[in-house]
PDB file of C-alpha atoms in Angstrom:
ATOM      1  CA  VAL A   1       0.000   0.000   0.000  1.00 91.00           C
ATOM      2  CA  VAL A   2       1.559   3.254  -1.152  1.00 89.00           C
ATOM      3  CA  GLN A   3       2.178   5.880   1.542  1.00 87.00           C
ATOM      4  CA  SER A   4       2.030   9.511   0.467  1.00 85.00           C
ATOM      5  CA  PHE A   5       3.234  12.688   2.145  1.00 84.00           C
ATOM      6  CA  ALA A   6       2.270  16.349   2.113  1.00 84.00           C
ATOM      7  CA  THR A   7       3.840  18.588  -0.526  1.00 84.00           C
ATOM      8  CA  LEU A   8       4.130  22.348  -0.881  1.00 76.00           C
ATOM      9  CA  LEU A   9       0.878  22.321  -2.871  1.00 83.00           C
ATOM     10  CA  SER A  10      -1.132  20.220  -0.389  1.00 91.00           C
ATOM     11  CA  ALA A  11      -2.505  23.228   1.524  1.00 92.00           C
ATOM     12  CA  GLU A  12      -3.479  24.959  -1.717  1.00 93.00           C
ATOM     13  CA  LYS A  13      -5.246  21.809  -2.960  1.00 94.00           C
ATOM     14  CA  SER A  14      -7.182  21.486   0.302  1.00 95.00           C
ATOM     15  CA  GLN A  15      -8.441  25.082  -0.064  1.00 95.00           C
ATOM     16  CA  ALA A  16      -9.531  24.344  -3.634  1.00 95.00           C
ATOM     17  CA  LEU A  17     -11.373  21.233  -2.417  1.00 96.00           C
ATOM     18  CA  ALA A  18     -13.184  23.262   0.264  1.00 96.00           C
ATOM     19  CA  GLU A  19     -14.349  25.759  -2.366  1.00 96.00           C
ATOM     20  CA  LYS A  20     -15.856  22.913  -4.404  1.00 96.00           C
ATOM     21  CA  PHE A  21     -17.995  22.100  -1.353  1.00 97.00           C
ATOM     22  CA  GLY A  22     -19.079  25.742  -1.205  1.00 95.00           C
ATOM     23  CA  ILE A  23     -16.813  26.587   1.739  1.00 96.00           C
ATOM     24  CA  SER A  24     -14.905  29.844   1.364  1.00 93.00           C
ATOM     25  CA  ALA A  25     -13.543  30.218   4.914  1.00 94.00           C
ATOM     26  CA  LEU A  26      -9.846  29.873   5.670  1.00 95.00           C
ATOM     27  CA  PRO A  27      -8.812  26.627   7.395  1.00 95.00           C
ATOM     28  CA  GLN A  28      -8.281  25.985  11.062  1.00 96.00           C
ATOM     29  CA  ILE A  29      -4.923  24.232  11.346  1.00 95.00           C
ATOM     30  CA  LEU A  30      -5.489  21.179  13.545  1.00 96.00           C
ATOM     31  CA  SER A  31      -1.944  19.862  13.008  1.00 94.00           C
ATOM     32  CA  GLU A  32       0.869  20.103  10.486  1.00 91.00           C
ATOM     33  CA  THR A  33      -0.976  17.696   8.223  1.00 92.00           C
ATOM     34  CA  LYS A  34      -4.652  18.214   9.067  1.00 95.00           C
ATOM     35  CA  TYR A  35      -6.824  21.213   8.140  1.00 97.00           C
ATOM     36  CA  GLU A  36     -10.462  21.880   9.029  1.00 97.00           C
ATOM     37  CA  PHE A  37     -12.714  24.198   7.032  1.00 97.00           C
ATOM     38  CA  LYS A  38     -16.040  25.451   8.481  1.00 97.00           C
ATOM     39  CA  ASP A  39     -18.682  27.629   6.872  1.00 95.00           C
ATOM     40  CA  GLN A  40     -22.503  27.844   6.990  1.00 91.00           C
ATOM     41  CA  GLY A  41     -23.022  24.537   8.772  1.00 94.00           C
ATOM     42  CA  LYS A  42     -20.537  22.695   6.566  1.00 97.00           C
ATOM     43  CA  THR A  43     -17.362  21.100   7.942  1.00 97.00           C
ATOM     44  CA  LEU A  44     -14.556  19.647   5.845  1.00 97.00           C
ATOM     45  CA  THR A  45     -11.507  17.966   7.386  1.00 98.00           C
ATOM     46  CA  VAL A  46      -8.579  17.241   5.059  1.00 97.00           C
ATOM     47  CA  ASP A  47      -5.462  15.126   5.590  1.00 95.00           C
ATOM     48  CA  LEU A  48      -2.688  16.921   3.705  1.00 95.00           C
ATOM     49  CA  ASP A  49      -0.507  13.797   3.553  1.00 93.00           C
ATOM     50  CA  ASN A  50      -2.828  11.701   1.425  1.00 92.00           C
ATOM     51  CA  GLY A  51      -5.695  13.969   0.373  1.00 93.00           C
ATOM     52  CA  ASN A  52      -8.258  11.928   2.298  1.00 96.00           C
ATOM     53  CA  PHE A  53     -11.128  13.987   3.659  1.00 97.00           C
ATOM     54  CA  SER A  54     -14.354  13.941   5.655  1.00 98.00           C
ATOM     55  CA  TYR A  55     -17.314  16.258   5.001  1.00 98.00           C
ATOM     56  CA  ILE A  56     -20.488  16.782   6.988  1.00 97.00           C
ATOM     57  CA  LYS A  57     -23.371  19.205   6.531  1.00 95.00           C
ATOM     58  CA  GLU A  58     -25.648  20.247   9.371  1.00 90.00           C
ATOM     59  CA  THR A  59     -29.122  20.162   7.897  1.00 80.00           C
ATOM     60  CA  THR A  60     -32.529  18.593   8.230  1.00 73.00           C
ATOM     61  CA  ILE A  61     -34.367  16.733   5.499  1.00 71.00           C
ATOM     62  CA  SER A  62     -37.521  18.791   5.179  1.00 61.00           C
ATOM     63  CA  ALA A  63     -39.444  17.803   2.062  1.00 57.00           C
ATOM     64  CA  LYS A  64     -39.887  14.064   1.715  1.00 68.00           C
ATOM     65  CA  GLU A  65     -38.524  12.954  -1.626  1.00 74.00           C
ATOM     66  CA  THR A  66     -37.543   9.386  -2.459  1.00 80.00           C
ATOM     67  CA  PRO A  67     -33.876   9.022  -3.532  1.00 85.00           C
ATOM     68  CA  ASP A  68     -32.930   8.040  -7.070  1.00 88.00           C
ATOM     69  CA  ASP A  69     -32.669   4.367  -8.003  1.00 91.00           C
ATOM     70  CA  GLU A  70     -29.470   2.491  -7.137  1.00 94.00           C
ATOM     71  CA  SER A  71     -27.684   2.811 -10.492  1.00 94.00           C
ATOM     72  CA  ARG A  72     -28.295   6.566 -10.668  1.00 95.00           C
ATOM     73  CA  LEU A  73     -27.132   7.059  -7.086  1.00 96.00           C
ATOM     74  CA  ILE A  74     -23.863   5.239  -7.793  1.00 97.00           C
ATOM     75  CA  GLU A  75     -23.348   7.098 -11.066  1.00 97.00           C
ATOM     76  CA  GLY A  76     -24.119  10.427  -9.367  1.00 97.00           C
ATOM     77  CA  PHE A  77     -21.659   9.697  -6.552  1.00 98.00           C
ATOM     78  CA  GLU A  78     -18.921   8.827  -9.041  1.00 97.00           C
ATOM     79  CA  ASN A  79     -19.622  12.056 -10.958  1.00 97.00           C
ATOM     80  CA  VAL A  80     -19.381  14.152  -7.783  1.00 97.00           C
ATOM     81  CA  LEU A  81     -16.085  12.492  -6.811  1.00 97.00           C
ATOM     82  CA  GLU A  82     -14.778  13.195 -10.296  1.00 97.00           C
ATOM     83  CA  LYS A  83     -15.737  16.883  -9.997  1.00 96.00           C
ATOM     84  CA  LEU A  84     -13.944  16.976  -6.641  1.00 96.00           C
ATOM     85  CA  GLY A  85     -10.856  15.478  -8.286  1.00 95.00           C
ATOM     86  CA  ALA A  86     -11.052  12.437  -6.005  1.00 95.00           C
ATOM     87  CA  LEU A  87     -12.394   9.626  -8.189  1.00 95.00           C
ATOM     88  CA  LYS A  88      -9.873   6.801  -8.676  1.00 94.00           C
ATOM     89  CA  GLU A  89     -10.196   4.439 -11.620  1.00 92.00           C
ATOM     90  CA  ASP A  90     -10.424   1.273  -9.524  1.00 93.00           C
ATOM     91  CA  LEU A  91     -13.395   2.711  -7.595  1.00 95.00           C
ATOM     92  CA  ARG A  92     -15.367   2.399 -10.831  1.00 93.00           C
ATOM     93  CA  THR A  93     -14.938  -1.385 -10.949  1.00 92.00           C
ATOM     94  CA  GLY A  94     -15.087  -2.461  -7.299  1.00 92.00           C
ATOM     95  CA  ARG A  95     -18.029  -3.511  -5.147  1.00 93.00           C
ATOM     96  CA  THR A  96     -20.834  -1.029  -4.598  1.00 97.00           C
ATOM     97  CA  LYS A  97     -23.661  -0.917  -2.095  1.00 96.00           C
ATOM     98  CA  VAL A  98     -26.639   1.387  -1.619  1.00 97.00           C
ATOM     99  CA  THR A  99     -28.553   1.333   1.668  1.00 96.00           C
ATOM    100  CA  LEU A 100     -31.855   3.197   1.812  1.00 94.00           C
ATOM    101  CA  LEU A 101     -32.409   5.265   4.955  1.00 93.00           C
ATOM    102  CA  LYS A 102     -35.434   6.666   6.752  1.00 91.00           C
ATOM    103  CA  ILE A 103     -35.722   9.211   9.552  1.00 86.00           C
ATOM    104  CA  GLU A 104     -36.471   7.889  13.020  1.00 85.00           C
ATOM    105  CA  GLY A 105     -36.320  10.617  15.628  1.00 80.00           C
ATOM    106  CA  ALA A 106     -33.042  12.431  15.084  1.00 78.00           C
ATOM    107  CA  ARG A 107     -31.390   9.466  13.344  1.00 85.00           C
ATOM    108  CA  LEU A 108     -31.241   7.935   9.903  1.00 89.00           C
ATOM    109  CA  ILE A 109     -31.759   4.169  10.009  1.00 90.00           C
ATOM    110  CA  PRO A 110     -31.790   1.528   7.238  1.00 92.00           C
ATOM    111  CA  THR A 111     -35.031   0.575   5.535  1.00 91.00           C
ATOM    112  CA  GLU A 112     -35.816  -1.919   2.788  1.00 89.00           C
ATOM    113  CA  LEU A 113     -38.906  -0.026   1.651  1.00 89.00           C
ATOM    114  CA  ARG A 114     -38.225   2.532  -1.070  1.00 86.00           C
ATOM    115  CA  SER A 115     -41.560   4.201  -0.319  1.00 85.00           C
ATOM    116  CA  GLU A 116     -40.373   5.296   3.144  1.00 88.00           C
ATOM    117  CA  ALA A 117     -36.760   6.094   2.192  1.00 90.00           C
ATOM    118  CA  GLU A 118     -35.685   9.718   2.639  1.00 89.00           C
ATOM    119  CA  ALA A 119     -31.945   9.368   2.049  1.00 92.00           C
ATOM    120  CA  ALA A 120     -29.410   6.787   0.933  1.00 95.00           C
ATOM    121  CA  GLN A 121     -25.934   5.650   1.927  1.00 97.00           C
ATOM    122  CA  ILE A 122     -23.671   4.936  -1.054  1.00 98.00           C
ATOM    123  CA  SER A 123     -20.415   2.970  -0.759  1.00 98.00           C
ATOM    124  CA  LEU A 124     -17.664   2.300  -3.306  1.00 98.00           C
ATOM    125  CA  TRP A 125     -14.892  -0.244  -2.725  1.00 97.00           C
ATOM    126  CA  PRO A 126     -11.622  -0.514  -4.689  1.00 96.00           C
ATOM    127  CA  ALA A 127     -11.468  -3.115  -7.456  1.00 95.00           C
ATOM    128  CA  PRO A 128     -10.656  -6.743  -6.572  1.00 96.00           C
ATOM    129  CA  ILE A 129      -7.044  -7.917  -6.721  1.00 94.00           C
ATOM    130  CA  ASP A 130      -6.498 -11.348  -8.311  1.00 91.00           C
ATOM    131  CA  LYS A 131     -10.290 -11.801  -8.162  1.00 93.00           C
ATOM    132  CA  LYS A 132     -10.272 -11.270  -4.385  1.00 95.00           C
ATOM    133  CA  SER A 133     -12.439  -8.422  -3.123  1.00 95.00           C
ATOM    134  CA  ILE A 134     -11.238  -5.791  -0.686  1.00 96.00           C
ATOM    135  CA  PHE A 135     -13.057  -5.597   2.658  1.00 96.00           C
ATOM    136  CA  THR A 136     -13.159  -2.797   5.209  1.00 96.00           C
ATOM    137  CA  PRO A 137     -13.922  -2.750   8.960  1.00 96.00           C
ATOM    138  CA  ASP A 138     -17.644  -2.299   8.243  1.00 95.00           C
ATOM    139  CA  PHE A 139     -18.776  -5.043   5.848  1.00 96.00           C
ATOM    140  CA  ASN A 140     -21.692  -2.937   4.578  1.00 94.00           C
ATOM    141  CA  LYS A 141     -19.894   0.402   4.428  1.00 95.00           C
ATOM    142  CA  SER A 142     -16.702   1.243   2.570  1.00 97.00           C
ATOM    143  CA  LEU A 143     -14.022   3.834   3.288  1.00 97.00           C
ATOM    144  CA  VAL A 144     -15.416   5.841   0.364  1.00 98.00           C
ATOM    145  CA  THR A 145     -19.001   6.487   1.345  1.00 98.00           C
ATOM    146  CA  ALA A 146     -21.647   9.201   1.412  1.00 98.00           C
ATOM    147  CA  ILE A 147     -25.144   9.904   2.679  1.00 96.00           C
ATOM    148  CA  VAL A 148     -27.271  11.816   0.207  1.00 95.00           C
ATOM    149  CA  ALA A 149     -30.843  13.041   0.003  1.00 90.00           C
ATOM    150  CA  ARG A 150     -32.674  12.944  -3.325  1.00 83.00           C
ATOM    151  CA  ARG A 151     -30.203  12.941  -6.239  1.00 90.00           C
ATOM    152  CA  ALA A 152     -26.511  12.122  -5.873  1.00 95.00           C
ATOM    153  CA  ASP A 153     -25.248  14.245  -8.768  1.00 94.00           C
ATOM    154  CA  ASN A 154     -25.601  17.498  -6.767  1.00 94.00           C
ATOM    155  CA  ILE A 155     -23.040  18.186  -4.025  1.00 95.00           C
ATOM    156  CA  GLU A 156     -25.606  20.303  -2.140  1.00 93.00           C
ATOM    157  CA  ASN A 157     -27.676  17.155  -1.506  1.00 93.00           C
ATOM    158  CA  TYR A 158     -24.850  15.481   0.446  1.00 96.00           C
ATOM    159  CA  LEU A 159     -25.292  15.194   4.203  1.00 95.00           C
ATOM    160  CA  SER A 160     -21.863  13.560   4.606  1.00 97.00           C
ATOM    161  CA  LEU A 161     -19.014  12.287   2.467  1.00 98.00           C
ATOM    162  CA  ASP A 162     -16.052  10.279   3.748  1.00 98.00           C
ATOM    163  CA  PHE A 163     -13.163   9.625   1.387  1.00 98.00           C
ATOM    164  CA  THR A 164     -10.337   7.390   2.620  1.00 97.00           C
ATOM    165  CA  TYR A 165      -8.299   5.874  -0.184  1.00 96.00           C
ATOM    166  CA  TYR A 166      -4.868   4.225  -0.169  1.00 94.00           C
ATOM    167  CA  PRO A 167      -3.341   3.312  -3.564  1.00 92.00           C
ATOM    168  CA  VAL A 168      -2.246  -0.314  -3.847  1.00 92.00           C
ATOM    169  CA  ASP A 169       0.949  -1.175  -5.716  1.00 92.00           C
ATOM    170  CA  THR A 170       0.296  -4.678  -7.042  1.00 89.00           C
ATOM    171  CA  THR A 171       3.891  -4.990  -8.270  1.00 90.00           C
ATOM    172  CA  THR A 172       5.263  -4.957  -4.712  1.00 87.00           C
ATOM    173  CA  PHE A 173       4.265  -7.924  -2.583  1.00 85.00           C
ATOM    174  CA  ALA A 174       5.491 -10.595  -0.200  1.00 84.00           C
ATOM    175  CA  THR A 175       4.591 -14.275  -0.067  1.00 87.00           C
ATOM    176  CA  TYR A 176       3.500 -15.993   3.159  1.00 89.00           C
ATOM    177  CA  PRO A 177       1.950 -19.411   3.826  1.00 92.00           C
ATOM    178  CA  ILE A 178      -1.761 -19.308   4.591  1.00 92.00           C
ATOM    179  CA  LYS A 179      -3.860 -21.573   6.770  1.00 94.00           C
ATOM    180  CA  GLY A 180      -6.605 -23.729   5.316  1.00 93.00           C
ATOM    181  CA  ALA A 181     -10.300 -22.880   5.554  1.00 93.00           C
ATOM    182  CA  GLU A 182     -10.855 -25.554   8.228  1.00 94.00           C
ATOM    183  CA  ALA A 183      -8.054 -24.111  10.381  1.00 95.00           C
ATOM    184  CA  ALA A 184      -9.509 -20.628   9.893  1.00 95.00           C
ATOM    185  CA  PHE A 185     -12.910 -21.935  10.989  1.00 95.00           C
ATOM    186  CA  GLU A 186     -11.367 -23.380  14.156  1.00 95.00           C
ATOM    187  CA  ASP A 187      -9.778 -19.972  14.811  1.00 94.00           C
ATOM    188  CA  LEU A 188     -13.186 -18.353  14.393  1.00 94.00           C
ATOM    189  CA  LYS A 189     -14.787 -20.758  16.881  1.00 92.00           C
ATOM    190  CA  SER A 190     -12.026 -20.086  19.398  1.00 93.00           C
ATOM    191  CA  GLY A 191     -12.518 -16.325  19.205  1.00 91.00           C
ATOM    192  CA  LYS A 192      -9.533 -15.407  17.033  1.00 90.00           C
ATOM    193  CA  GLY A 193     -11.680 -13.842  14.316  1.00 92.00           C
ATOM    194  CA  VAL A 194     -13.555 -10.543  14.240  1.00 94.00           C
ATOM    195  CA  VAL A 195     -17.342 -10.536  13.916  1.00 95.00           C
ATOM    196  CA  VAL A 196     -18.264  -7.521  11.774  1.00 95.00           C
ATOM    197  CA  VAL A 197     -21.981  -8.270  11.358  1.00 94.00           C
ATOM    198  CA  GLU A 198     -23.524  -9.333  14.640  1.00 92.00           C
ATOM    199  CA  PRO A 199     -26.079 -12.167  14.450  1.00 89.00           C
ATOM    200  CA  GLU A 200     -29.547 -11.808  15.928  1.00 84.00           C
ATOM    201  CA  GLU A 201     -29.264 -15.213  17.606  1.00 84.00           C
ATOM    202  CA  PRO A 202     -26.311 -16.860  19.409  1.00 82.00           C
ATOM    203  CA  GLU A 203     -26.238 -19.685  16.859  1.00 87.00           C
ATOM    204  CA  VAL A 204     -25.400 -18.899  13.246  1.00 88.00           C
ATOM    205  CA  SER A 205     -25.428 -20.733   9.940  1.00 90.00           C
ATOM    206  CA  ILE A 206     -22.395 -20.108   7.709  1.00 93.00           C
ATOM    207  CA  SER A 207     -23.380 -20.370   4.059  1.00 94.00           C
ATOM    208  CA  SER A 208     -20.164 -19.283   2.324  1.00 96.00           C
ATOM    209  CA  VAL A 209     -16.428 -18.986   2.969  1.00 96.00           C
ATOM    210  CA  TYR A 210     -14.078 -17.099   0.673  1.00 96.00           C
ATOM    211  CA  MET A 211     -10.843 -15.142   0.702  1.00 97.00           C
ATOM    212  CA  GLY A 212     -10.279 -11.405   0.369  1.00 97.00           C
ATOM    213  CA  TYR A 213      -8.011  -8.574   1.425  1.00 96.00           C
ATOM    214  CA  PHE A 214      -8.551  -6.351   4.465  1.00 96.00           C
ATOM    215  CA  LEU A 215      -7.993  -2.595   4.177  1.00 95.00           C
ATOM    216  CA  GLY A 216      -8.252  -0.585   7.405  1.00 94.00           C
ATOM    217  CA  GLU A 217      -9.102   3.071   8.029  1.00 94.00           C
ATOM    218  CA  SER A 218      -5.546   3.877   9.127  1.00 93.00           C
ATOM    219  CA  TYR A 219      -2.570   3.422   6.843  1.00 93.00           C
ATOM    220  CA  SER A 220      -0.920  -0.009   6.843  1.00 91.00           C
ATOM    221  CA  PRO A 221       1.957  -0.907   4.497  1.00 91.00           C
ATOM    222  CA  TYR A 222       0.271  -4.104   3.257  1.00 90.00           C
ATOM    223  CA  LEU A 223      -3.187  -5.449   2.539  1.00 92.00           C
ATOM    224  CA  GLN A 224      -3.928  -8.374   4.835  1.00 92.00           C
ATOM    225  CA  PRO A 225      -5.290 -11.639   3.369  1.00 95.00           C
ATOM    226  CA  ILE A 226      -8.391 -12.802   5.264  1.00 97.00           C
ATOM    227  CA  PHE A 227     -11.038 -15.498   5.215  1.00 97.00           C
ATOM    228  CA  VAL A 228     -14.582 -14.129   5.130  1.00 97.00           C
ATOM    229  CA  PHE A 229     -17.256 -16.291   6.795  1.00 97.00           C
ATOM    230  CA  GLU A 230     -20.733 -15.227   5.768  1.00 96.00           C
ATOM    231  CA  GLY A 231     -24.250 -16.336   6.668  1.00 94.00           C
ATOM    232  CA  PRO A 232     -27.697 -14.860   7.349  1.00 92.00           C
ATOM    233  CA  HIS A 233     -27.166 -11.711   9.491  1.00 91.00           C
ATOM    234  CA  PHE A 234     -23.565 -12.750  10.143  1.00 95.00           C
ATOM    235  CA  VAL A 235     -20.116 -11.908   8.753  1.00 96.00           C
ATOM    236  CA  ALA A 236     -16.718 -12.552  10.344  1.00 97.00           C
ATOM    237  CA  TYR A 237     -13.110 -12.006   9.269  1.00 97.00           C
ATOM    238  CA  VAL A 238     -10.241 -14.352  10.176  1.00 97.00           C
ATOM    239  CA  PRO A 239      -6.572 -13.666   9.271  1.00 95.00           C
ATOM    240  CA  ALA A 240      -5.449 -16.037   6.524  1.00 95.00           C
ATOM    241  CA  ILE A 241      -1.706 -15.960   7.205  1.00 93.00           C
ATOM    242  CA  ARG A 242      -0.485 -18.721   9.461  1.00 88.00           C
ATOM    243  CA  GLU A 243       0.142 -17.496  13.001  1.00 82.00           C
ATOM    244  CA  GLU A 244       3.883 -18.156  13.047  1.00 77.00           C
ATOM    245  CA  PHE A 245       4.295 -15.702  10.153  1.00 75.00           C
ATOM    246  CA  GLU A 246       1.862 -12.980  11.266  1.00 71.00           C
ATOM    247  CA  SER A 247       4.416 -10.843  13.121  1.00 62.00           C
ATOM    248  CA  GLN A 248       6.671 -10.799  10.043  1.00 52.00           C
ATOM    249  CA  ALA A 249       3.767  -9.767   7.797  1.00 48.00           C
ATOM    250  CA  LYS A 250       2.705  -6.767   9.893  1.00 50.00           C
TER     251      LYS A 250
END
């Protein structure tokens, strides 16, 4: 995973990004590499090292209007990222997920009924590597994700937008022995895995097991191979590298 660092133009680029969100205020310098822009209920935090950013808009959804269909939401999100100068080519070909949301009290919660949806969460994952998908700490939410009301092709409709992206250099890699699926399952039963989708009942049924790569929110020099155990209302990750080699791989 490629690590980037701030340049002389990083501060200037962050100001240009803020203006694209409609924020004209000067930044508050949180640290040498982190700027925060605030204006008219909008907050944008930018990491100067890698260009990753987080945006949130303080607003209420007043007029009820059902969001666009899934394909238009994804296309609109990609178009907005492109206008922001943030869209990466492999985000066009990775996994995508749209979760419809409805208002309950002061919160937005998932709903499966389009008729009661008032917003949508859109997630884009990087493209698979060697036919193995990339997974993030939240199985149903990527590191490039947004919550939008109505149409996704208008930046003013965005309630939040989180962009965390680390370029992967597929020409630089290391080879380590991996455990078998049965050994990984034993690790899961003994508590060595991480449950990322909690089951409704204490007993679960695992319907599929496959391999992927784990990409965390914080920078790590390598993608980590994992086994993904999936079933109804249940997902767990288990490291795929054999334990005696894990310390060398980190």
